[in-house]
Amino acid sequence: MIKINNLTKIYHTPTREIVALEKVDLEVEKGEIFGIIGLSGAGKSTLVRCINMLEKPTEGSVIIDGTDITGLTSRELLSARQKIGMIFQHFNLLSSRTVFGNVAFPLEIAGLTGGKIKDRVGELLDLVGLSDRAGSHPSQLSGGQKQRVGIARALANRPKILLSDEATSALDPQTTGSILELLKDINRRFNLTILMIAHDMNVIKRACDRVAVIDRSRIVEVGKVIDIFSNPQTAVSRNFIGSVIDKEVPEHLLQCSNRQRPGTITRLIGVSFIGDSTGKPLISSMIKKFDVDANILYGNIDHIKDIPFGHLVLELTGEPGQVAGALDYLCGFGLEVEAIDSV
Amino acid sequence: MFDPGAYSWMAEKVLVATWETIYMVLISTSLSYIVGLPLGVVLVTTADRHILENRGVNRVLGYIVNAVRSVPFIIFLILIIPLTRIIVGTSIGTAASIVPLTLAAIPFVARLVETSLKEIKWELVEAALSMGANAWQVISKVLLPEAMPSLSLGVAITAINLVGYSAMAGIVGGGGLGTLAYYYGHQRYENDIMWVTVIVLVLLVQLVQMGGDALAAKISNRRR
Ligand SMILES: Nc1ncnc2c1ncn2[C@@H]1O[C@H](COP(=O)(O)OP(=O)(O)O)[C@@H](O)[C@H]1O
Ligand SMILES: [Mg+2]
């Protein structure tokens, strides 16, 4: 669907050159929600803006459905852009137009008139749940409603791709949730490819199938969100994940461990669950099978898109053989088990 | 002192002169926008990184605009008398005044329009570009409508300036309140006429400003 090859973007300012993207390669499949995460200034916006050529790449190509858009004439580019929707952090709605007028804007650009515009705007406002606000001005809407208008506007010409540049960053967590659900729904219904920038891993976790981690102008990691969560390869990724899933056990919990019986050992282990296994009573069956005490110090179950994902910190106490057996038992279910610290 | 005959004579003179002033200001404001508005749009859009980026055009226009604006109006008025004669056939009267008034106002309008359009957030232009808008669509559907409140204040400022300029033109025979004040007030020491003229000018300027403010507020309110 989108194939980015060797993309480099250098900004020339009067004082210096800024390398915003360096030799970026990326492939986005049709119908997926692809996340791009990185710290501020990493080059995320530059990357998506090269996809609709709001920025002209210094080097490299961006191929959409087999067409290299860096080679289009300016006229061809205008019609290509009609098939690439974009939504923004600050919505960028026109204050001179009503909600209706804002959604009609791209249709006017595409050369539609009167009745056709009216019908299509009606459908779109229905889709985003704002049929009753057609006559309102943007300033009369909440942030979430403004972004819904932004989404309706971006979808007006039935694009193949939707680019989202921090579309939820200006919204509160609850509104962010409802906007992400709307985008997921649109993605499923129209098999729309969505490229979603975020600096918040919660957003990626909630909506994306795959993610690219971008750090200082380079892509450092690409993969399924669930794989990156369970097995991050770079420090940047680990930091982003750490901001969402806190595996660090608070100090005071480590100190209240049980007094040991003679001949037993106590091990502190972290257990990560992904997918189905969260539904099974593995811990209780482990305790029944082995002669160990399991003290849950910390636990958390979360969802990555719609797949459950959990993390537990257990204190296992028992004879060394029994503890080792219990650990093997858990590993046998495909859980990721790591020793945090031997107490 | 208060002779009714003299009073009605003065009233008629003032009325005619007021109408001439309004006429000159209306026509020269309109004409100066016909040229100055597109010029302002070009100044904005040919700037670096803008939709019609063109350094040469932008610089040359900028220099011309600055050059014309730096000539004091009273000198400009005299300087272009030959041109006025070619266009209108005479250099005296209201029609003749419209030429220098318009020409002097064009660069002023261009800068006012430029300032108004520059206030529009670049992100709005980018949003339109991302939807495939061409330069003309960005100008006509984003820049001008979004800047409308500020543009209408600019029209008021232009008209007010032209009221003042038209009085100056009046002194060299341009007609309107300026001529009235100069001939009767200054040359014949008829102070009554001088004062009435001043009062009418003040009222005129107030009215234009109120009109501009009201229009800008009305447009902004509709968007609120
Ligand atoms: N128009 C521009 N001119 C100069 N530098 C820019 C421009 N846009 C972005 N940059 C620089 O490029 C780098 C990447 O910016 P950006 O893509 O906006 O990052 P992000 O969206 O990840 O915060 C930053 O260092 C930024 O300052
Ligand atoms: Mg950004």
Coordinates of C-alpha atoms and ligand atoms in Angstrom, one line a residue:
Chain A
M1 CA 0.0 0.0 0.0
I2 CA 2.6 2.5 1.1
K3 CA 6.3 1.8 0.5
I4 CA 8.9 4.2 1.6
N5 CA 12.4 3.7 0.3
N6 CA 15.5 5.4 1.6
L7 CA 13.7 8.5 2.5
T8 CA 15.8 11.4 3.6
K9 CA 14.6 14.9 4.5
I10 CA 16.9 17.7 5.3
Y11 CA 15.6 21.1 6.3
H12 CA 17.7 24.1 5.3
T13 CA 17.5 27.0 7.7
P14 CA 19.5 30.1 7.4
T15 CA 21.8 29.0 10.2
R16 CA 22.1 25.3 9.7
E17 CA 20.8 22.1 8.1
I18 CA 18.5 19.8 10.1
V19 CA 18.4 16.2 9.1
A20 CA 14.8 15.3 10.0
L21 CA 14.8 11.9 8.4
E22 CA 17.7 9.7 7.5
K23 CA 17.4 6.8 5.1
V24 CA 14.0 5.6 6.3
D25 CA 12.6 2.4 4.9
L26 CA 9.0 1.5 5.7
E27 CA 6.2 -0.6 4.4
V28 CA 2.6 -0.2 5.4
E29 CA 0.0 -2.9 4.4
K30 CA -3.4 -2.2 3.1
G31 CA -6.1 -2.0 5.8
E32 CA -3.8 -1.9 8.8
I33 CA -3.5 0.7 11.5
F34 CA 0.2 1.5 11.6
G35 CA 1.6 3.5 14.4
I36 CA 4.6 5.8 14.5
I37 CA 6.0 6.6 17.9
G38 CA 8.9 8.8 18.9
L39 CA 9.8 11.7 21.1
S40 CA 9.2 15.3 20.1
G41 CA 11.5 16.3 17.3
A42 CA 12.2 12.7 16.2
G43 CA 10.8 13.3 12.7
K44 CA 7.3 11.8 12.9
S45 CA 5.5 14.7 11.4
T46 CA 8.1 15.0 8.7
L47 CA 7.6 11.4 7.8
V48 CA 3.8 11.6 7.3
R49 CA 4.1 14.9 5.6
C50 CA 6.4 13.3 3.0
I51 CA 3.6 10.9 2.3
N52 CA 1.2 13.6 0.9
M53 CA 4.2 15.7 -0.1
L54 CA 3.4 18.6 2.2
E55 CA 7.2 18.2 2.5
K56 CA 9.3 17.4 -0.5
P57 CA 11.7 14.6 0.3
T58 CA 15.4 15.4 -0.1
E59 CA 16.0 11.9 -1.3
G60 CA 14.2 8.6 -1.6
S61 CA 10.8 7.6 -2.8
V62 CA 7.3 7.2 -1.5
I63 CA 5.3 4.6 -3.4
I64 CA 1.5 4.5 -3.0
D65 CA -0.3 1.7 -4.8
G66 CA 2.6 1.4 -7.2
T67 CA 2.9 5.1 -8.0
D68 CA 5.9 7.0 -6.8
I69 CA 4.3 10.2 -5.6
T70 CA 7.6 12.1 -5.5
G71 CA 7.6 11.9 -9.3
L72 CA 4.1 13.3 -9.9
T73 CA 3.4 16.6 -11.7
S74 CA 1.9 19.3 -9.5
R75 CA -1.5 18.7 -11.1
E76 CA -1.3 14.9 -10.5
L77 CA -0.3 15.6 -7.0
L78 CA -3.4 17.6 -6.3
S79 CA -5.7 14.7 -7.3
A80 CA -3.4 12.2 -5.5
R81 CA -3.9 14.2 -2.3
Q82 CA -7.7 14.0 -2.6
K83 CA -7.2 10.2 -1.9
I84 CA -5.0 10.8 1.1
G85 CA -6.9 12.2 4.1
M86 CA -5.2 13.9 7.0
I87 CA -6.2 14.8 10.5
F88 CA -4.3 17.1 12.8
Q89 CA -3.6 17.7 16.5
H90 CA -5.2 21.1 16.5
F91 CA -8.0 20.1 14.1
N92 CA -7.4 23.0 11.7
L93 CA -11.0 23.7 10.9
L94 CA -12.0 26.8 9.1
S95 CA -13.7 29.3 11.4
S96 CA -15.3 31.0 8.4
R97 CA -17.4 27.9 7.8
T98 CA -19.9 25.8 9.7
V99 CA -19.5 22.2 10.4
F100 CA -21.3 21.5 7.1
G101 CA -19.1 23.9 5.3
N102 CA -15.9 22.4 6.7
V103 CA -16.9 18.9 5.6
A104 CA -18.0 20.2 2.2
F105 CA -14.6 21.9 1.6
P106 CA -12.8 18.8 0.2
L107 CA -15.8 18.0 -1.9
E108 CA -15.8 21.5 -3.4
I109 CA -12.1 21.0 -4.1
A110 CA -12.9 17.8 -5.9
G111 CA -15.4 19.6 -8.1
L112 CA -18.7 18.3 -6.6
T113 CA -21.6 20.6 -6.5
G114 CA -24.9 21.3 -4.7
G115 CA -27.0 18.2 -4.1
K116 CA -24.1 15.8 -4.3
I117 CA -22.2 17.7 -1.7
K118 CA -25.2 17.9 0.6
D119 CA -25.8 14.1 0.4
R120 CA -22.2 13.2 1.0
V121 CA -21.8 15.7 3.9
G122 CA -25.0 14.2 5.4
E123 CA -23.5 10.6 5.3
L124 CA -20.2 11.8 6.8
L125 CA -21.8 13.7 9.7
D126 CA -23.9 10.6 10.3
L127 CA -20.7 8.5 10.4
V128 CA -19.0 10.6 13.0
G129 CA -22.2 11.2 15.0
L130 CA -22.6 14.9 14.4
S131 CA -25.7 15.1 12.2
D132 CA -27.3 17.5 14.6
R133 CA -24.4 20.0 14.6
A134 CA -24.2 20.7 10.8
G135 CA -25.1 24.4 11.3
S136 CA -22.7 25.0 14.2
H137 CA -19.4 26.8 13.9
P138 CA -16.2 25.1 15.0
S139 CA -15.8 27.4 18.0
Q140 CA -19.1 26.0 19.4
L141 CA -17.8 22.5 19.5
S142 CA -15.7 20.5 22.1
G143 CA -12.3 19.2 21.2
G144 CA -13.6 15.7 20.5
Q145 CA -16.4 17.1 18.3
K146 CA -13.9 19.2 16.4
Q147 CA -11.8 16.1 15.7
R148 CA -14.9 14.3 14.5
V149 CA -15.5 17.1 12.0
G150 CA -11.8 16.7 11.1
I151 CA -12.3 13.0 10.5
A152 CA -15.4 13.5 8.5
R153 CA -13.6 16.1 6.3
A154 CA -10.6 13.8 5.8
L155 CA -12.9 10.9 4.7
A156 CA -15.0 13.1 2.4
N157 CA -13.4 12.0 -0.9
R158 CA -13.2 8.3 0.1
P159 CA -9.4 8.2 0.6
K160 CA -7.3 5.1 0.6
I161 CA -5.1 6.3 3.3
L162 CA -5.7 8.4 6.4
L163 CA -2.7 10.2 8.0
S164 CA -3.2 11.2 11.6
D165 CA -0.6 13.6 13.1
E166 CA -1.1 13.4 16.9
A167 CA -4.9 13.6 16.3
T168 CA -5.6 12.8 20.0
S169 CA -2.8 14.7 21.6
A170 CA -4.9 17.7 22.5
L171 CA -7.7 15.6 23.9
D172 CA -8.4 14.3 27.4
P173 CA -8.1 10.5 27.9
Q174 CA -11.8 9.7 27.7
T175 CA -12.2 11.7 24.4
T176 CA -9.0 10.2 23.1
G177 CA -10.6 6.8 23.7
S178 CA -13.7 7.6 21.8
I179 CA -11.8 9.1 18.8
L180 CA -9.6 6.0 18.7
E181 CA -12.6 3.7 18.7
L182 CA -14.1 5.8 15.8
L183 CA -10.9 5.4 13.9
K184 CA -10.8 1.7 14.5
D185 CA -14.4 1.4 13.4
I186 CA -13.7 3.3 10.2
N187 CA -10.6 1.2 9.6
R188 CA -12.7 -2.0 9.8
R189 CA -15.7 -0.8 7.8
F190 CA -13.8 0.7 4.9
N191 CA -10.6 -1.3 5.1
L192 CA -8.9 2.1 5.3
T193 CA -5.2 2.2 5.9
I194 CA -4.4 4.5 8.8
L195 CA -1.0 5.9 9.6
M196 CA -1.1 7.2 13.1
I197 CA 1.6 9.3 14.8
A198 CA 1.7 9.4 18.6
H199 CA 4.1 10.2 21.3
D200 CA 2.0 8.3 23.8
M201 CA 2.3 4.5 23.8
N202 CA -1.3 4.2 25.2
V203 CA -2.6 5.4 21.9
I204 CA -0.5 3.0 19.9
K205 CA -1.4 0.1 22.2
R206 CA -5.1 0.9 21.9
A207 CA -5.4 1.3 18.2
C208 CA -2.4 0.0 16.2
D209 CA -1.6 -3.3 14.6
R210 CA 2.0 -2.5 13.9
V211 CA 4.3 0.2 15.0
A212 CA 7.5 1.9 14.0
V213 CA 9.7 3.4 16.7
I214 CA 11.5 6.5 15.4
D215 CA 14.4 8.0 17.2
R216 CA 16.5 11.0 16.1
S217 CA 15.5 10.8 12.4
R218 CA 15.8 7.0 12.1
I219 CA 13.5 4.1 12.5
V220 CA 15.0 1.9 15.1
E221 CA 12.4 -0.7 15.4
V222 CA 9.3 -2.0 13.5
G223 CA 7.0 -4.8 14.3
K224 CA 3.6 -5.9 15.6
V225 CA 2.7 -3.8 18.6
I226 CA 2.3 -7.0 20.7
D227 CA 5.8 -8.2 19.8
I228 CA 7.3 -4.8 20.7
F229 CA 5.5 -4.8 24.0
S230 CA 6.6 -8.3 24.9
N231 CA 10.1 -8.1 23.5
P232 CA 11.4 -4.6 22.8
Q233 CA 14.8 -4.5 21.2
T234 CA 15.9 -1.0 21.8
A235 CA 16.1 1.3 24.9
V236 CA 13.8 3.8 23.3
S237 CA 11.1 1.2 22.9
R238 CA 11.6 0.0 26.4
N239 CA 11.1 3.6 27.7
F240 CA 7.9 4.0 25.8
I241 CA 6.6 0.7 27.0
G242 CA 7.7 1.5 30.5
S243 CA 5.5 4.6 30.4
V244 CA 2.5 2.4 29.8
I245 CA 3.2 -0.8 31.7
D246 CA 5.0 -0.4 34.9
K247 CA 7.1 -3.5 35.6
E248 CA 9.1 -1.9 38.3
V249 CA 8.1 -3.3 41.7
P250 CA 7.9 -0.5 44.3
E251 CA 10.7 -0.8 46.8
H252 CA 8.5 -1.2 49.9
L253 CA 6.9 -4.3 48.4
L254 CA 10.3 -6.0 48.1
Q255 CA 10.9 -5.6 51.8
C256 CA 7.8 -7.2 53.1
S257 CA 8.7 -10.6 51.8
N258 CA 7.9 -13.6 54.1
R259 CA 10.2 -15.0 56.6
Q260 CA 11.7 -18.1 55.1
R261 CA 11.2 -21.6 56.4
P262 CA 14.4 -23.6 56.7
G263 CA 15.3 -25.5 53.5
T264 CA 13.2 -23.2 51.2
I265 CA 14.2 -20.4 48.9
T266 CA 12.2 -17.3 47.8
R267 CA 12.4 -16.0 44.2
L268 CA 10.9 -12.9 42.8
I269 CA 9.7 -13.4 39.3
G270 CA 8.0 -11.3 36.6
V271 CA 5.5 -13.1 34.4
S272 CA 4.1 -11.6 31.2
F273 CA 1.0 -13.0 29.6
I274 CA -0.2 -12.4 26.1
G275 CA -3.4 -13.3 24.5
D276 CA -5.3 -16.5 25.5
S277 CA -3.3 -17.4 28.6
T278 CA -4.7 -14.5 30.5
G279 CA -8.0 -16.3 30.6
K280 CA -6.6 -19.5 32.3
P281 CA -6.1 -20.0 36.0
L282 CA -2.4 -20.8 35.6
I283 CA -1.2 -19.5 38.9
S284 CA -3.7 -21.5 40.9
S285 CA -3.0 -24.7 39.0
M286 CA 0.7 -24.1 39.6
I287 CA 0.2 -23.9 43.3
K288 CA -1.9 -27.1 43.3
K289 CA 0.8 -29.0 41.3
F290 CA 3.9 -27.8 43.2
D291 CA 4.5 -27.2 46.8
V292 CA 5.1 -23.5 46.6
D293 CA 3.6 -20.4 48.1
A294 CA 2.9 -17.7 45.6
N295 CA 2.5 -14.2 46.8
I296 CA 1.3 -11.7 44.2
L297 CA 3.1 -8.5 44.8
Y298 CA 1.9 -6.6 41.8
G299 CA -0.3 -7.3 38.8
N300 CA -1.7 -5.6 35.8
I301 CA -3.8 -6.7 32.9
D302 CA -4.1 -4.5 29.8
H303 CA -5.2 -4.7 26.2
I304 CA -3.1 -4.3 23.1
K305 CA -5.7 -3.4 20.5
D306 CA -8.1 -6.2 21.5
I307 CA -5.6 -8.7 22.8
P308 CA -5.2 -9.1 26.5
F309 CA -1.7 -8.5 27.9
G310 CA -0.7 -8.9 31.5
H311 CA 2.1 -8.7 33.9
L312 CA 2.5 -10.1 37.3
V313 CA 5.2 -10.0 39.9
L314 CA 5.2 -13.1 42.1
E315 CA 7.1 -14.1 45.1
L316 CA 7.6 -17.9 45.0
T317 CA 8.6 -19.7 48.1
G318 CA 9.4 -23.4 48.4
E319 CA 12.0 -26.0 48.2
P320 CA 14.5 -25.3 45.4
G321 CA 13.3 -28.3 43.3
Q322 CA 9.6 -27.3 43.7
V323 CA 10.3 -23.6 42.8
A324 CA 12.3 -24.6 39.7
G325 CA 9.5 -27.0 38.7
A326 CA 6.9 -24.3 39.1
L327 CA 9.0 -21.9 36.9
D328 CA 9.3 -24.6 34.2
Y329 CA 5.6 -25.2 34.4
L330 CA 4.8 -21.5 33.7
C331 CA 7.4 -21.3 30.9
G332 CA 5.7 -24.4 29.3
F333 CA 2.6 -22.3 28.7
G334 CA 4.5 -19.9 26.6
L335 CA 4.6 -17.3 29.3
E336 CA 7.5 -15.0 29.5
V337 CA 9.1 -15.6 32.9
E338 CA 12.0 -13.5 34.2
A339 CA 13.8 -13.5 37.5
I340 CA 13.7 -10.0 38.9
D341 CA 15.9 -10.5 41.9
S342 CA 16.9 -13.4 44.1
V343 CA 15.9 -12.5 47.7
Chain B
M1 CA -24.8 87.1 13.5
F2 CA -27.2 84.2 12.8
D3 CA -28.7 85.3 9.5
P4 CA -31.0 82.6 8.2
G5 CA -30.0 83.4 4.6
A6 CA -26.3 82.9 5.3
Y7 CA -27.1 79.8 7.3
S8 CA -28.9 78.1 4.4
W9 CA -26.2 79.2 2.0
M10 CA -23.5 77.6 4.2
A11 CA -25.6 74.5 4.8
E12 CA -25.9 74.0 1.0
K13 CA -22.1 74.5 0.5
V14 CA -21.3 72.1 3.3
L15 CA -23.7 69.5 2.1
V16 CA -22.4 69.6 -1.5
A17 CA -18.8 69.4 -0.3
T18 CA -19.6 66.6 2.1
W19 CA -21.2 64.6 -0.7
E20 CA -18.1 65.3 -2.9
T21 CA -15.8 64.0 -0.2
I22 CA -17.9 60.9 0.4
Y23 CA -18.0 60.3 -3.4
M24 CA -14.2 60.7 -3.7
V25 CA -13.5 58.4 -0.8
L26 CA -16.0 55.7 -1.9
I27 CA -14.7 55.6 -5.4
S28 CA -11.0 55.7 -4.5
T29 CA -11.4 53.1 -1.7
S30 CA -13.2 50.8 -4.1
L31 CA -10.7 51.3 -6.9
S32 CA -7.7 51.0 -4.6
Y33 CA -9.0 47.6 -3.3
I34 CA -9.6 46.4 -6.9
V35 CA -5.8 46.6 -7.3
G36 CA -4.5 46.6 -3.7
L37 CA -6.3 43.4 -2.7
P38 CA -4.8 41.2 -5.4
L39 CA -1.5 42.9 -4.8
G40 CA -1.6 42.1 -1.1
V41 CA -2.5 38.5 -1.9
V42 CA 0.5 38.3 -4.2
L43 CA 2.7 39.8 -1.6
V44 CA 1.7 37.1 0.9
T45 CA 1.6 34.1 -1.4
T46 CA 4.8 34.7 -3.2
A47 CA 6.8 35.0 0.1
D48 CA 9.3 32.2 0.9
R49 CA 7.7 28.8 1.6
H50 CA 4.2 30.1 0.7
I51 CA 1.9 28.6 -1.9
L52 CA 3.2 30.7 -4.9
E53 CA 6.7 31.2 -3.6
N54 CA 8.5 33.5 -6.0
R55 CA 11.4 35.5 -4.5
G56 CA 11.8 37.9 -7.6
V57 CA 8.1 38.9 -7.8
N58 CA 7.9 39.3 -4.0
R59 CA 11.0 41.5 -3.7
V60 CA 10.1 43.7 -6.7
L61 CA 6.6 44.3 -5.5
G62 CA 7.8 44.9 -2.0
Y63 CA 10.2 47.6 -3.2
I64 CA 7.6 49.3 -5.4
V65 CA 5.0 49.3 -2.6
N66 CA 7.5 50.8 -0.1
A67 CA 8.7 53.4 -2.6
V68 CA 5.2 54.7 -3.3
R69 CA 4.4 54.7 0.4
S70 CA 7.4 56.7 1.3
V71 CA 6.4 59.7 -0.8
P72 CA 4.4 62.2 1.2
F73 CA 0.9 62.4 -0.2
I74 CA 1.0 66.2 -0.8
I75 CA 4.1 65.7 -3.0
F76 CA 2.7 62.6 -4.7
L77 CA -0.4 64.6 -5.6
I78 CA 1.7 67.2 -7.4
L79 CA 4.1 64.7 -8.9
I80 CA 1.4 62.8 -10.7
I81 CA -0.6 65.8 -12.1
P82 CA 0.6 65.0 -15.7
L83 CA -0.7 61.5 -15.3
T84 CA -4.0 62.8 -13.8
R85 CA -4.4 65.0 -16.8
I86 CA -3.9 62.1 -19.2
I87 CA -6.4 60.0 -17.4
V88 CA -9.2 62.5 -16.5
G89 CA -8.4 65.4 -18.9
T90 CA -8.0 67.9 -16.0
S91 CA -6.2 68.2 -12.7
I92 CA -9.0 70.0 -10.9
G93 CA -12.2 68.7 -9.3
T94 CA -13.4 65.5 -7.7
A95 CA -12.8 63.2 -10.6
A96 CA -9.2 64.4 -10.9
S97 CA -8.7 63.9 -7.1
I98 CA -9.7 60.2 -7.5
V99 CA -6.5 59.4 -9.5
P100 CA -3.9 60.4 -6.8
L101 CA -6.1 59.2 -4.0
T102 CA -6.5 55.8 -5.6
L103 CA -2.8 55.5 -6.6
A104 CA -1.6 56.5 -3.2
A105 CA -4.0 54.1 -1.4
I106 CA -3.1 51.0 -3.5
P107 CA 0.2 50.2 -1.8
F108 CA -1.3 51.1 1.6
V109 CA -4.1 48.6 0.9
A110 CA -1.7 46.0 -0.3
R111 CA 0.2 46.2 3.0
L112 CA -3.0 46.1 5.1
V113 CA -4.3 43.1 3.2
E114 CA -0.9 41.4 3.5
T115 CA -1.0 41.9 7.3
S116 CA -4.5 40.5 7.5
L117 CA -3.7 37.4 5.5
K118 CA -0.5 36.8 7.5
E119 CA -2.5 36.4 10.6
I120 CA -4.1 33.3 9.3
K121 CA -2.5 30.2 10.8
W122 CA -0.3 28.4 8.2
E123 CA -1.8 25.1 9.5
L124 CA -5.1 26.0 7.9
V125 CA -3.4 26.5 4.5
E126 CA -1.7 23.1 5.0
A127 CA -4.9 21.4 5.8
A128 CA -6.4 22.7 2.5
L129 CA -3.3 21.7 0.6
S130 CA -3.5 18.2 2.1
M131 CA -7.0 17.9 0.6
G132 CA -5.6 18.8 -2.8
A133 CA -6.5 22.5 -2.9
N134 CA -4.7 24.5 -5.6
A135 CA -3.3 28.0 -4.9
W136 CA -6.5 29.8 -6.1
Q137 CA -8.7 27.6 -3.9
V138 CA -6.4 28.3 -0.9
I139 CA -6.7 32.0 -1.5
S140 CA -10.5 32.1 -2.2
K141 CA -11.7 29.5 0.2
V142 CA -9.2 29.8 3.1
L143 CA -7.1 33.0 3.2
L144 CA -9.7 35.6 2.2
P145 CA -12.7 34.2 4.1
E146 CA -10.7 33.5 7.3
A147 CA -9.3 37.0 7.2
M148 CA -12.6 38.7 6.6
P149 CA -13.0 40.4 10.0
S150 CA -9.6 41.9 9.8
L151 CA -10.0 42.8 6.1
S152 CA -13.1 44.8 6.9
L153 CA -11.3 46.8 9.6
G154 CA -8.7 47.5 6.9
V155 CA -11.3 48.9 4.6
A156 CA -12.4 51.3 7.4
I157 CA -8.8 52.3 8.0
T158 CA -8.2 52.9 4.3
A159 CA -11.4 55.0 4.0
I160 CA -10.5 57.1 7.0
N161 CA -7.1 57.8 5.6
L162 CA -8.7 58.7 2.3
V163 CA -11.0 61.2 4.0
G164 CA -7.8 62.9 5.3
Y165 CA -6.0 62.7 2.0
S166 CA -9.1 63.9 0.1
A167 CA -9.0 67.1 2.2
M168 CA -5.4 67.6 1.2
A169 CA -6.3 67.1 -2.4
G170 CA -9.1 69.6 -1.9
I171 CA -6.5 72.3 -1.1
V172 CA -5.0 72.0 -4.6
G173 CA -8.5 72.2 -6.1
G174 CA -9.7 68.7 -5.7
G175 CA -13.2 69.6 -4.4
G176 CA -15.0 68.4 -1.3
L177 CA -14.6 69.5 2.2
G178 CA -10.9 70.3 1.8
T179 CA -11.6 72.9 -0.9
L180 CA -14.4 74.4 1.1
A181 CA -12.3 74.8 4.2
Y182 CA -9.4 76.2 2.3
Y183 CA -11.3 78.8 0.1
Y184 CA -13.8 80.0 2.6
G185 CA -12.1 79.2 5.9
H186 CA -8.5 80.0 5.2
Q187 CA -8.5 82.5 2.3
R188 CA -11.7 84.4 3.3
Y189 CA -11.4 84.0 7.1
E190 CA -14.9 82.6 7.4
N191 CA -14.2 80.7 10.5
D192 CA -17.7 79.3 10.7
I193 CA -17.2 77.3 7.6
M194 CA -13.8 76.1 8.8
W195 CA -15.4 74.7 12.0
V196 CA -18.3 73.2 10.4
T197 CA -16.0 71.5 8.0
V198 CA -13.9 70.1 10.8
I199 CA -17.0 68.8 12.6
V200 CA -18.3 67.1 9.5
L201 CA -14.9 65.5 8.9
V202 CA -14.8 64.2 12.5
L203 CA -18.3 62.8 12.2
L204 CA -17.4 61.2 8.9
V205 CA -14.4 59.5 10.3
Q206 CA -16.4 58.3 13.3
L207 CA -19.1 56.9 11.1
V208 CA -16.6 55.0 8.9
Q209 CA -14.8 53.6 11.9
M210 CA -18.1 52.5 13.5
G211 CA -19.2 50.9 10.3
G212 CA -15.9 49.0 10.0
D213 CA -16.0 47.9 13.6
A214 CA -19.7 46.8 13.3
L215 CA -19.0 44.8 10.2
A216 CA -16.0 43.1 11.7
A217 CA -17.9 42.3 14.9
K218 CA -20.8 41.0 12.9
I219 CA -18.6 38.6 10.9
S220 CA -16.8 37.4 14.0
N221 CA -20.0 36.9 15.9
R222 CA -21.5 34.8 13.2
R223 CA -18.5 32.5 13.7
R224 CA -18.7 32.3 17.4
Ligands
LIG1 N1 9.8 23.5 8.4 C1 10.9 23.2 9.1 N2 12.1 23.9 9.0 C2 13.1 23.5 9.7 N3 13.2 22.5 10.6 C3 12.1 21.8 10.7 C4 10.9 22.1 10.0 N4 10.0 21.1 10.4 C5 10.5 20.3 11.3 N5 11.8 20.7 11.5 C6 12.8 20.0 12.4 O1 12.9 18.7 12.0 C7 12.9 17.9 13.1 C8 11.8 16.9 13.1 O2 10.6 17.6 13.3 P1 9.2 16.9 13.2 O3 9.1 16.0 12.1 O4 8.1 17.9 13.4 O5 9.2 16.0 14.6 P2 8.1 15.3 15.5 O6 6.8 15.4 14.7 O7 8.5 14.0 15.7 O8 8.0 16.1 16.7 C9 12.9 18.8 14.3 O9 14.3 19.0 14.7 C10 12.3 20.0 13.8 O10 12.8 21.1 14.5
MG2 MG 5.0 16.4 15.1

